[in-house]
Amino acid sequence: MSDSPRDQLALQLAEAVAEALRVDLARQDNALLVVSGGSTPVPFFEALAACELPWERVQVTLADERWVAEAAEDSNARLVRAHLLQGPAAAATFVPLTTADATPEQGADAVAERLDGLAWPASVVILGMGGDGHTASLFPDSRELGLALTTDAPAVAVRTPSQPQPRITLSADRLHQAQRHILHITGGDKRAVLARALSGDDVRELPIRAFLACPLATYWAP
Ligand SMILES: O=C(O)[C@H](O)[C@@H](O)[C@H](O)[C@H](O)COP(=O)(O)O
């Protein structure tokens, strides 16, 4: 791992997450980690995979997923398997968010059942953020954003004009069921979006706002 600010941030974040998991595993049988996809998390995944943990007692799931085959380039499950579930970390229990169903609407109930069997509240939820203030797949232009922000169902199928594929996302309610919330972002543009989010309260404009009062630890590097 290089000594670039982003790689150093990934290392810090991995150490903090590993310590949080250790603390929780000292008092419970299993600990749940919820991670986001996209490009930002890759160095964090690789740094966390190298951390010493009782991985067989760690559960990992996703904050959201594109409804594509796991072999697809833009599958978040593929990203997690390729960069996090490697070496000793391969012993973790990974729960993906897609099924063999053709659509997320058809698969949502089966995904909800899988999720309910995990060690909620999660030890840590790692959120990313897009330039439009979306997090997980809570997109400002999703028809289902209102539902995803208000339902107590664990997962919601979402279709978003700005996104090429249908997606499934953990609901805001389920994402709130965590002991620690971390926002992992990089670059000046996202820092500016976060500053805008902090200066307003319309969650539908910038859905990341649904998590700013969690409390939310932000890990940012230029
Ligand atoms: O499935 C996804 O894409 C993520 O869960 C999404 O919410 C991501 O965190 C943001 O889009 C940021 O993505 P980048 O890290 O690629 O900028």
Coordinates of N, CA and C and ligand atoms in Angstrom, one line a residue:
M1 N 0.9 -1.2 0.0 CA 0.0 0.0 0.0 C 0.9 1.2 0.0
S2 N 0.6 2.2 -0.9 CA 1.5 3.4 -1.0 C 1.3 4.3 0.2
D3 N 2.1 5.4 0.3 CA 1.9 6.4 1.4 C 1.1 7.6 0.9
S4 N 0.2 7.3 -0.2 CA -0.6 8.4 -0.6 C -1.7 8.7 0.5
P5 N -2.2 9.9 0.5 CA -3.2 10.2 1.5 C -4.4 9.3 1.5
R6 N -4.8 8.8 0.4 CA -6.0 8.0 0.3 C -5.6 6.6 0.8
D7 N -4.4 6.1 0.6 CA -4.0 4.8 1.1 C -3.8 4.9 2.6
Q8 N -3.2 6.0 3.1 CA -3.1 6.1 4.5 C -4.4 6.2 5.2
L9 N -5.4 6.9 4.6 CA -6.7 7.0 5.1 C -7.3 5.6 5.2
A10 N -7.2 4.8 4.1 CA -7.7 3.4 4.1 C -7.1 2.6 5.2
L11 N -5.9 2.8 5.5 CA -5.2 2.0 6.6 C -5.8 2.4 8.0
Q12 N -5.9 3.7 8.1 CA -6.5 4.2 9.4 C -7.9 3.7 9.6
L13 N -8.7 3.7 8.5 CA -10.1 3.3 8.6 C -10.1 1.8 8.9
A14 N -9.3 1.0 8.2 CA -9.3 -0.4 8.5 C -8.9 -0.7 9.9
E15 N -8.0 0.0 10.5 CA -7.6 -0.3 11.9 C -8.7 0.1 12.8
A16 N -9.4 1.2 12.5 CA -10.5 1.6 13.4 C -11.7 0.6 13.3
V17 N -12.0 0.1 12.1 CA -13.0 -0.9 11.9 C -12.7 -2.2 12.6
A18 N -11.4 -2.6 12.4 CA -11.0 -3.9 13.0 C -11.1 -3.8 14.5
E19 N -10.7 -2.7 15.1 CA -10.8 -2.5 16.6 C -12.3 -2.5 17.0
A20 N -13.2 -1.9 16.3 CA -14.6 -1.9 16.6 C -15.1 -3.3 16.6
L21 N -14.7 -4.1 15.6 CA -15.2 -5.5 15.5 C -14.6 -6.3 16.7
R22 N -13.4 -6.0 17.1 CA -12.8 -6.8 18.2 C -13.5 -6.5 19.5
V23 N -13.9 -5.2 19.7 CA -14.6 -4.8 20.9 C -15.9 -5.5 21.0
D24 N -16.6 -5.5 19.8 CA -18.0 -6.1 19.8 C -17.8 -7.7 20.0
L25 N -16.8 -8.2 19.4 CA -16.7 -9.7 19.4 C -16.2 -10.2 20.8
A26 N -15.8 -9.2 21.6 CA -15.4 -9.6 23.0 C -16.7 -9.8 23.9
R27 N -17.8 -9.3 23.3 CA -19.0 -9.5 24.1 C -20.2 -10.1 23.4
Q28 N -20.0 -10.5 22.1 CA -21.0 -11.2 21.4 C -20.4 -12.2 20.4
D29 N -21.2 -13.2 20.0 CA -20.6 -14.3 19.3 C -20.2 -13.9 17.9
N30 N -21.0 -13.0 17.2 CA -20.7 -12.6 15.9 C -20.8 -11.0 15.8
A31 N -20.1 -10.5 14.8 CA -20.2 -9.0 14.6 C -20.5 -8.8 13.1
L32 N -21.3 -7.8 12.8 CA -21.8 -7.6 11.4 C -21.1 -6.3 10.9
L33 N -20.6 -6.3 9.8 CA -20.0 -5.2 9.1 C -20.8 -5.0 7.8
V34 N -21.3 -3.7 7.6 CA -22.0 -3.4 6.4 C -21.2 -2.5 5.6
V35 N -20.8 -2.8 4.3 CA -19.9 -2.0 3.5 C -20.6 -1.5 2.3
S36 N -20.1 -0.5 1.7 CA -20.6 0.1 0.4 C -19.7 -0.4 -0.7
G37 N -20.3 -0.2 -1.9 CA -19.5 -0.6 -3.1 C -18.9 0.7 -3.7
G38 N -18.7 0.6 -5.0 CA -18.1 1.7 -5.7 C -16.6 1.6 -5.7
S39 N -15.8 2.6 -6.1 CA -14.4 2.5 -6.2 C -13.6 3.0 -4.9
T40 N -14.2 3.8 -4.2 CA -13.5 4.4 -3.0 C -13.0 3.3 -2.0
P41 N -13.9 2.3 -1.8 CA -13.6 1.4 -0.7 C -12.4 0.4 -0.9
V42 N -12.0 0.2 -2.2 CA -11.0 -0.9 -2.5 C -9.8 -0.9 -1.6
P43 N -9.0 0.3 -1.4 CA -7.9 0.2 -0.6 C -8.2 -0.1 0.9
F44 N -9.4 0.3 1.3 CA -9.9 0.0 2.7 C -10.1 -1.5 2.8
F45 N -10.8 -2.1 1.8 CA -11.1 -3.5 1.8 C -9.7 -4.3 2.0
E46 N -8.8 -3.9 1.2 CA -7.5 -4.6 1.1 C -6.7 -4.5 2.5
A47 N -6.9 -3.3 3.1 CA -6.2 -3.0 4.4 C -6.9 -3.8 5.5
L48 N -8.2 -3.9 5.4 CA -9.0 -4.6 6.4 C -8.8 -6.1 6.3
A49 N -8.6 -6.6 5.1 CA -8.4 -8.0 4.9 C -7.1 -8.5 5.6
A50 N -6.2 -7.5 5.7 CA -4.9 -7.9 6.3 C -4.9 -7.7 7.8
C51 N -6.0 -7.3 8.4 CA -6.1 -7.2 9.9 C -6.3 -8.5 10.5
E52 N -5.8 -8.6 11.7 CA -5.9 -9.9 12.6 C -7.3 -9.8 13.2
L53 N -8.2 -10.7 12.8 CA -9.5 -10.8 13.4 C -10.0 -12.3 13.4
P54 N -10.9 -12.6 14.4 CA -11.5 -14.0 14.3 C -12.6 -13.9 13.2
W55 N -12.1 -14.0 11.9 CA -12.9 -13.7 10.8 C -14.1 -14.7 10.7
E56 N -14.0 -15.9 11.2 CA -15.1 -16.8 11.2 C -16.3 -16.3 12.0
R57 N -16.1 -15.3 12.8 CA -17.2 -14.8 13.6 C -17.6 -13.4 13.1
V58 N -17.1 -13.0 11.9 CA -17.5 -11.7 11.3 C -18.4 -12.0 10.2
Q59 N -19.5 -11.2 10.2 CA -20.5 -11.3 9.1 C -20.3 -10.0 8.2
V60 N -20.4 -10.1 6.9 CA -20.3 -9.0 6.0 C -21.5 -8.9 5.1
T61 N -22.1 -7.8 5.0 CA -23.1 -7.6 3.9 C -22.9 -6.2 3.3
L62 N -23.8 -5.9 2.3 CA -23.6 -4.7 1.5 C -24.7 -3.7 1.9
A63 N -24.4 -2.4 1.8 CA -25.4 -1.4 1.9 C -26.3 -1.3 0.7
D64 N -25.8 -1.7 -0.4 CA -26.6 -1.8 -1.6 C -25.9 -2.6 -2.7
E65 N -26.7 -2.9 -3.7 CA -26.1 -3.7 -4.8 C -26.8 -3.4 -6.1
R66 N -26.0 -3.5 -7.2 CA -26.6 -3.4 -8.5 C -27.2 -4.8 -8.8
W67 N -28.4 -4.8 -9.5 CA -29.0 -6.1 -9.7 C -28.4 -6.8 -11.0
V68 N -27.1 -7.2 -10.8 CA -26.4 -7.8 -11.8 C -25.8 -9.1 -11.3
A69 N -25.3 -10.0 -12.2 CA -24.7 -11.2 -11.8 C -23.4 -10.9 -11.0
E70 N -23.0 -11.8 -10.1 CA -21.8 -11.5 -9.2 C -20.6 -11.4 -10.1
A71 N -20.6 -12.0 -11.3 CA -19.4 -12.0 -12.2 C -19.3 -10.7 -12.9
A72 N -20.4 -9.9 -12.9 CA -20.4 -8.6 -13.6 C -19.3 -7.6 -13.1
E73 N -18.8 -6.9 -13.9 CA -17.7 -5.9 -13.6 C -18.2 -5.0 -12.4
D74 N -19.5 -4.6 -12.5 CA -19.9 -3.5 -11.5 C -20.7 -4.2 -10.4
S75 N -20.5 -5.5 -10.1 CA -21.1 -6.1 -9.0 C -20.4 -5.7 -7.7
N76 N -21.1 -5.2 -6.7 CA -20.5 -4.9 -5.4 C -20.0 -6.2 -4.7
A77 N -20.8 -7.2 -4.9 CA -20.4 -8.5 -4.3 C -19.1 -9.0 -4.9
R78 N -18.9 -8.8 -6.2 CA -17.6 -9.2 -6.8 C -16.5 -8.4 -6.2
L79 N -16.7 -7.1 -6.0 CA -15.7 -6.2 -5.4 C -15.3 -6.7 -4.0
V80 N -16.3 -7.0 -3.2 CA -16.0 -7.5 -1.8 C -15.3 -8.8 -1.8
R81 N -15.7 -9.7 -2.7 CA -15.0 -11.0 -2.7 C -13.6 -10.9 -3.2
A82 N -13.4 -9.9 -4.2 CA -12.0 -9.8 -4.8 C -11.1 -9.0 -3.9
H83 N -11.6 -8.1 -3.0 CA -10.7 -7.2 -2.3 C -10.7 -7.4 -0.8
L84 N -11.8 -7.9 -0.3 CA -11.9 -8.0 1.2 C -11.9 -9.5 1.6
L85 N -12.6 -10.3 1.0 CA -12.7 -11.7 1.4 C -11.6 -12.5 0.9
Q86 N -10.4 -12.1 1.2 CA -9.2 -12.8 0.7 C -8.3 -13.2 1.9
G87 N -7.5 -14.2 1.7 CA -6.7 -14.7 2.9 C -7.5 -15.1 4.0
P88 N -7.1 -14.8 5.3 CA -7.9 -15.2 6.4 C -9.3 -14.6 6.4
A89 N -9.5 -13.4 5.8 CA -10.8 -12.8 5.8 C -11.8 -13.6 4.9
A90 N -11.3 -14.5 4.2 CA -12.3 -15.4 3.4 C -13.1 -16.2 4.3
A91 N -12.8 -16.3 5.6 CA -13.5 -17.1 6.5 C -14.8 -16.4 7.0
A92 N -14.9 -15.1 6.7 CA -16.0 -14.3 7.1 C -17.3 -14.9 6.4
T93 N -18.4 -14.6 7.0 CA -19.7 -15.0 6.4 C -20.2 -13.8 5.5
F94 N -20.2 -14.0 4.2 CA -20.7 -12.9 3.4 C -22.1 -13.1 2.9
V95 N -23.0 -12.1 3.1 CA -24.4 -12.2 2.6 C -24.6 -11.2 1.5
P96 N -24.6 -11.7 0.2 CA -24.9 -10.8 -0.9 C -26.3 -10.3 -1.0
L97 N -26.6 -9.3 -1.8 CA -28.0 -8.8 -1.8 C -28.7 -9.1 -3.1
T98 N -28.1 -10.0 -3.9 CA -28.9 -10.4 -5.1 C -29.3 -11.9 -5.1
T99 N -30.4 -12.2 -5.8 CA -30.8 -13.6 -5.9 C -30.9 -13.9 -7.4
A100 N -31.4 -15.1 -7.7 CA -31.5 -15.6 -9.1 C -32.7 -14.9 -9.8
D101 N -33.5 -14.2 -9.0 CA -34.7 -13.6 -9.6 C -34.3 -12.5 -10.7
A102 N -35.1 -12.3 -11.6 CA -34.8 -11.4 -12.8 C -34.8 -10.0 -12.3
T103 N -35.6 -9.7 -11.2 CA -35.6 -8.3 -10.8 C -35.5 -8.1 -9.3
P104 N -35.0 -7.0 -8.8 CA -34.9 -6.8 -7.4 C -36.2 -6.8 -6.7
E105 N -37.3 -6.4 -7.4 CA -38.6 -6.5 -6.8 C -39.0 -8.0 -6.4
Q106 N -38.6 -8.9 -7.4 CA -38.9 -10.3 -7.1 C -38.0 -10.9 -6.0
G107 N -36.8 -10.4 -5.9 CA -35.8 -11.0 -5.0 C -35.9 -10.3 -3.6
A108 N -36.6 -9.2 -3.5 CA -36.4 -8.4 -2.2 C -36.8 -9.2 -1.0
D109 N -37.9 -10.0 -1.1 CA -38.3 -10.8 0.2 C -37.3 -11.8 0.6
A110 N -36.7 -12.5 -0.4 CA -35.6 -13.4 0.0 C -34.4 -12.7 0.6
V111 N -34.1 -11.6 0.0 CA -32.9 -10.8 0.6 C -33.2 -10.4 2.0
A112 N -34.5 -9.9 2.2 CA -34.9 -9.4 3.5 C -34.7 -10.6 4.6
E113 N -35.1 -11.8 4.2 CA -35.0 -12.9 5.1 C -33.6 -13.2 5.4
R114 N -32.7 -13.2 4.4 CA -31.2 -13.4 4.7 C -30.7 -12.3 5.6
L115 N -31.1 -11.1 5.4 CA -30.6 -10.0 6.2 C -31.0 -10.1 7.7
D116 N -32.3 -10.6 7.9 CA -32.8 -10.6 9.2 C -32.1 -11.6 10.1
G117 N -31.4 -12.6 9.4 CA -30.7 -13.6 10.2 C -29.3 -13.1 10.7
L118 N -28.9 -11.8 10.4 CA -27.6 -11.4 10.8 C -27.6 -10.7 12.1
A119 N -26.4 -10.4 12.6 CA -26.2 -9.9 14.0 C -26.4 -8.4 14.1
W120 N -27.7 -8.0 13.8 CA -28.1 -6.6 14.0 C -28.1 -6.2 15.5
P121 N -27.9 -5.0 15.9 CA -27.4 -3.9 15.2 C -26.0 -4.1 14.7
A122 N -25.7 -3.7 13.5 CA -24.3 -3.9 12.9 C -23.3 -3.2 13.8
S123 N -22.1 -3.8 13.8 CA -21.0 -3.1 14.5 C -20.7 -1.8 13.8
V124 N -20.6 -1.9 12.5 CA -20.2 -0.7 11.7 C -20.9 -0.7 10.4
V125 N -21.4 0.5 10.0 CA -21.9 0.7 8.6 C -21.0 1.7 8.0
I126 N -20.4 1.2 6.9 CA -19.5 2.1 6.1 C -20.3 2.7 4.9
L127 N -20.5 4.0 4.9 CA -21.2 4.6 3.8 C -20.3 5.3 2.8
G128 N -20.6 5.3 1.5 CA -19.9 6.1 0.6 C -20.9 7.2 0.2
M129 N -20.5 8.0 -0.7 CA -21.4 9.1 -1.2 C -21.1 9.5 -2.6
G130 N -22.1 9.7 -3.4 CA -21.9 10.2 -4.7 C -22.0 11.7 -4.8
G131 N -21.6 12.2 -6.0 CA -21.6 13.7 -6.2 C -23.0 14.3 -6.0
D132 N -24.0 13.5 -6.1 CA -25.4 14.0 -6.0 C -25.9 13.8 -4.6
G133 N -25.0 13.4 -3.7 CA -25.4 13.3 -2.3 C -26.1 12.0 -2.0
H134 N -26.1 11.1 -2.9 CA -26.7 9.7 -2.6 C -25.7 8.9 -1.7
T135 N -26.3 8.0 -1.0 CA -25.5 7.1 -0.2 C -26.2 5.7 -0.3
A136 N -25.5 4.6 -0.2 CA -26.1 3.3 -0.6 C -26.7 3.5 -1.9
S137 N -28.0 3.1 -2.1 CA -28.7 3.4 -3.3 C -29.9 4.3 -3.0
L138 N -29.7 5.2 -2.1 CA -30.7 6.2 -1.8 C -30.4 7.4 -2.7
F139 N -30.9 7.4 -3.9 CA -30.6 8.4 -4.9 C -31.7 9.5 -4.9
P140 N -31.3 10.8 -5.0 CA -32.3 11.8 -5.1 C -33.4 11.6 -6.2
D141 N -32.9 11.0 -7.3 CA -33.9 10.9 -8.4 C -34.6 9.5 -8.5
S142 N -34.5 8.7 -7.4 CA -35.2 7.4 -7.3 C -36.6 7.6 -7.0
R143 N -37.5 6.9 -7.8 CA -38.9 6.9 -7.6 C -39.2 6.4 -6.1
E144 N -38.3 5.5 -5.7 CA -38.6 4.8 -4.4 C -37.9 5.4 -3.2
L145 N -37.3 6.6 -3.4 CA -36.5 7.2 -2.3 C -37.4 7.4 -1.1
G146 N -38.6 7.9 -1.3 CA -39.5 8.2 -0.1 C -39.7 6.9 0.7
L147 N -40.0 5.8 -0.1 CA -40.2 4.5 0.6 C -38.9 4.1 1.3
A148 N -37.8 4.1 0.6 CA -36.5 3.7 1.2 C -36.2 4.5 2.5
L149 N -36.7 5.7 2.6 CA -36.4 6.6 3.7 C -37.3 6.4 4.9
T150 N -38.5 5.7 4.6 CA -39.5 5.6 5.6 C -39.9 4.2 6.0
T151 N -39.6 3.2 5.2 CA -40.1 1.8 5.5 C -39.3 1.2 6.6
D152 N -39.9 0.2 7.3 CA -39.1 -0.5 8.3 C -38.7 -1.9 7.7
A153 N -39.0 -2.0 6.4 CA -38.4 -3.2 5.7 C -36.9 -3.1 5.6
P154 N -36.2 -4.2 5.6 CA -34.7 -4.1 5.6 C -34.2 -3.7 4.2
A155 N -34.9 -4.0 3.1 CA -34.3 -3.7 1.8 C -35.4 -3.3 0.9
V156 N -35.0 -2.5 -0.1 CA -35.9 -1.9 -1.0 C -35.3 -2.0 -2.5
A157 N -36.2 -2.4 -3.4 CA -35.7 -2.4 -4.8 C -35.9 -1.0 -5.3
V158 N -34.8 -0.5 -6.0 CA -34.9 0.9 -6.5 C -34.6 1.0 -8.0
R159 N -35.3 1.8 -8.7 CA -34.9 2.1 -10.1 C -34.7 3.6 -10.2
T160 N -33.6 3.9 -10.8 CA -33.1 5.3 -10.8 C -32.7 5.8 -12.2
P161 N -33.3 6.8 -12.7 CA -33.0 7.3 -14.1 C -31.5 7.5 -14.3
S162 N -30.8 7.9 -13.2 CA -29.4 8.2 -13.4 C -28.5 7.0 -13.4
Q163 N -29.1 5.8 -13.1 CA -28.3 4.6 -12.9 C -28.7 3.6 -14.0
P164 N -27.7 2.9 -14.6 CA -28.0 2.0 -15.7 C -28.8 0.7 -15.3
Q165 N -28.5 0.3 -14.0 CA -29.2 -1.0 -13.6 C -30.2 -0.7 -12.5
P166 N -31.2 -1.6 -12.4 CA -32.0 -1.6 -11.2 C -31.1 -2.0 -10.0
R167 N -31.4 -1.5 -8.8 CA -30.6 -1.8 -7.6 C -31.5 -2.3 -6.5
I168 N -30.8 -2.8 -5.4 CA -31.5 -3.0 -4.2 C -30.6 -2.3 -3.1
T169 N -31.3 -1.7 -2.2 CA -30.6 -1.0 -1.1 C -31.1 -1.3 0.3
L170 N -30.3 -1.3 1.2 CA -30.8 -1.4 2.6 C -31.6 -0.1 2.8
S171 N -32.7 -0.2 3.6 CA -33.5 0.9 3.9 C -32.7 1.8 4.8
A172 N -33.1 3.1 4.9 CA -32.5 4.0 5.9 C -32.7 3.5 7.3
D173 N -33.9 2.9 7.6 CA -34.1 2.3 8.9 C -33.1 1.2 9.2
R174 N -32.8 0.4 8.3 CA -31.9 -0.7 8.6 C -30.5 -0.2 8.6
L175 N -30.1 0.7 7.8 CA -28.8 1.3 7.9 C -28.5 2.1 9.2
H176 N -29.6 2.5 9.8 CA -29.5 3.2 11.1 C -29.2 2.2 12.2
Q177 N -29.5 0.9 11.9 CA -29.4 -0.1 13.0 C -27.9 -0.5 13.1
A178 N -27.1 0.4 13.6 CA -25.7 0.1 13.7 C -25.1 0.9 14.9
Q179 N -24.0 0.4 15.5 CA -23.5 1.1 16.6 C -22.5 2.2 16.2
R180 N -22.0 2.1 15.0 CA -21.1 3.1 14.4 C -21.4 3.3 13.0
H181 N -21.4 4.6 12.6 CA -21.6 4.9 11.2 C -20.4 5.7 10.7
I182 N -19.9 5.3 9.5 CA -18.7 5.9 9.0 C -18.9 6.3 7.6
L183 N -18.6 7.5 7.2 CA -18.6 8.0 5.8 C -17.2 8.0 5.3
H184 N -17.0 7.3 4.2 CA -15.7 7.2 3.6 C -15.7 7.8 2.2
I185 N -15.1 9.0 2.1 CA -15.1 9.7 0.9 C -13.8 10.3 0.6
T186 N -13.5 10.6 -0.7 CA -12.2 11.2 -1.1 C -12.5 12.3 -2.1
G187 N -11.6 13.3 -2.1 CA -11.6 14.3 -3.2 C -12.4 15.6 -2.7
G188 N -12.0 16.7 -3.3 CA -12.5 18.0 -3.0 C -14.0 18.1 -3.3
D189 N -14.4 17.5 -4.4 CA -15.8 17.6 -4.9 C -16.7 17.0 -3.8
K190 N -16.4 15.8 -3.3 CA -17.3 15.2 -2.3 C -17.2 15.9 -1.0
R191 N -16.1 16.5 -0.7 CA -16.0 17.3 0.6 C -17.0 18.5 0.5
A192 N -17.0 19.1 -0.7 CA -18.0 20.2 -0.9 C -19.4 19.8 -0.8
V193 N -19.7 18.6 -1.4 CA -21.1 18.1 -1.3 C -21.4 17.8 0.2
L194 N -20.5 17.3 1.0 CA -20.7 17.1 2.4 C -21.0 18.4 3.1
A195 N -20.2 19.4 2.8 CA -20.4 20.7 3.4 C -21.8 21.3 3.1
R196 N -22.2 21.1 1.9 CA -23.6 21.5 1.5 C -24.6 20.7 2.3
A197 N -24.4 19.4 2.4 CA -25.3 18.6 3.1 C -25.4 19.0 4.6
L198 N -24.3 19.4 5.2 CA -24.3 19.8 6.6 C -25.0 21.2 6.8
S199 N -25.2 21.9 5.7 CA -25.7 23.3 5.8 C -27.2 23.3 5.5
G200 N -27.8 22.1 5.3 CA -29.3 22.1 5.0 C -29.9 20.8 5.6
D201 N -31.2 20.7 5.4 CA -31.9 19.5 6.1 C -32.8 18.8 5.1
D202 N -32.9 19.1 3.9 CA -33.8 18.4 2.9 C -33.1 17.1 2.5
V203 N -33.6 16.0 3.1 CA -33.0 14.7 2.9 C -33.2 14.2 1.5
R204 N -34.3 14.6 0.9 CA -34.6 14.1 -0.5 C -33.7 14.8 -1.5
E205 N -33.2 16.0 -1.1 CA -32.3 16.7 -2.0 C -30.9 16.0 -2.0
L206 N -30.5 15.7 -0.7 CA -29.1 15.1 -0.5 C -29.3 14.0 0.5
P207 N -29.6 12.8 0.1 CA -30.0 11.7 1.0 C -28.9 11.3 2.1
I208 N -27.7 11.7 1.9 CA -26.7 11.5 2.9 C -27.1 12.2 4.2
R209 N -27.9 13.2 4.1 CA -28.4 13.9 5.3 C -29.2 13.0 6.2
A210 N -29.7 11.9 5.7 CA -30.4 11.0 6.6 C -29.5 10.4 7.7
F211 N -28.1 10.5 7.5 CA -27.2 9.9 8.4 C -26.3 10.9 9.1
L212 N -26.5 12.2 8.9 CA -25.5 13.1 9.5 C -25.7 13.3 11.0
A213 N -26.8 12.8 11.5 CA -27.0 13.0 13.0 C -26.7 11.7 13.7
C214 N -26.1 10.7 13.0 CA -26.1 9.3 13.6 C -25.5 9.1 15.0
P215 N -24.3 9.5 15.4 CA -23.3 10.4 14.8 C -22.5 9.7 13.7
L216 N -21.9 10.5 12.9 CA -21.2 9.9 11.7 C -19.8 10.4 11.7
A217 N -18.9 9.4 11.7 CA -17.5 9.7 11.6 C -17.1 9.8 10.1
T218 N -16.5 10.9 9.7 CA -16.1 11.0 8.3 C -14.6 10.8 8.1
Y219 N -14.3 9.9 7.2 CA -12.9 9.6 6.8 C -12.8 10.2 5.4
W220 N -12.0 11.3 5.3 CA -11.8 12.0 4.0 C -10.3 12.2 3.8
A221 N -10.0 12.1 2.5 CA -8.6 12.4 2.1 C -8.7 13.1 0.7
P222 N -7.8 14.0 0.4 CA -7.9 14.8 -0.9 C -7.8 13.9 -2.1
Ligands
LIG1 O1 -23.1 0.7 -5.2 C1 -22.5 1.8 -5.0 O2 -22.0 2.5 -6.0 C2 -22.3 2.4 -3.7 O3 -22.8 1.7 -2.6 C3 -22.6 3.8 -3.7 O4 -23.4 4.4 -2.8 C4 -21.2 4.5 -3.6 O5 -20.8 4.5 -2.2 C5 -21.2 5.9 -4.1 O6 -21.7 5.8 -5.4 C6 -19.7 6.4 -4.2 O7 -19.1 5.6 -5.2 P1 -17.5 5.8 -5.5 O8 -16.7 5.3 -4.3 O9 -17.2 4.9 -6.7 O10 -17.3 7.3 -5.8

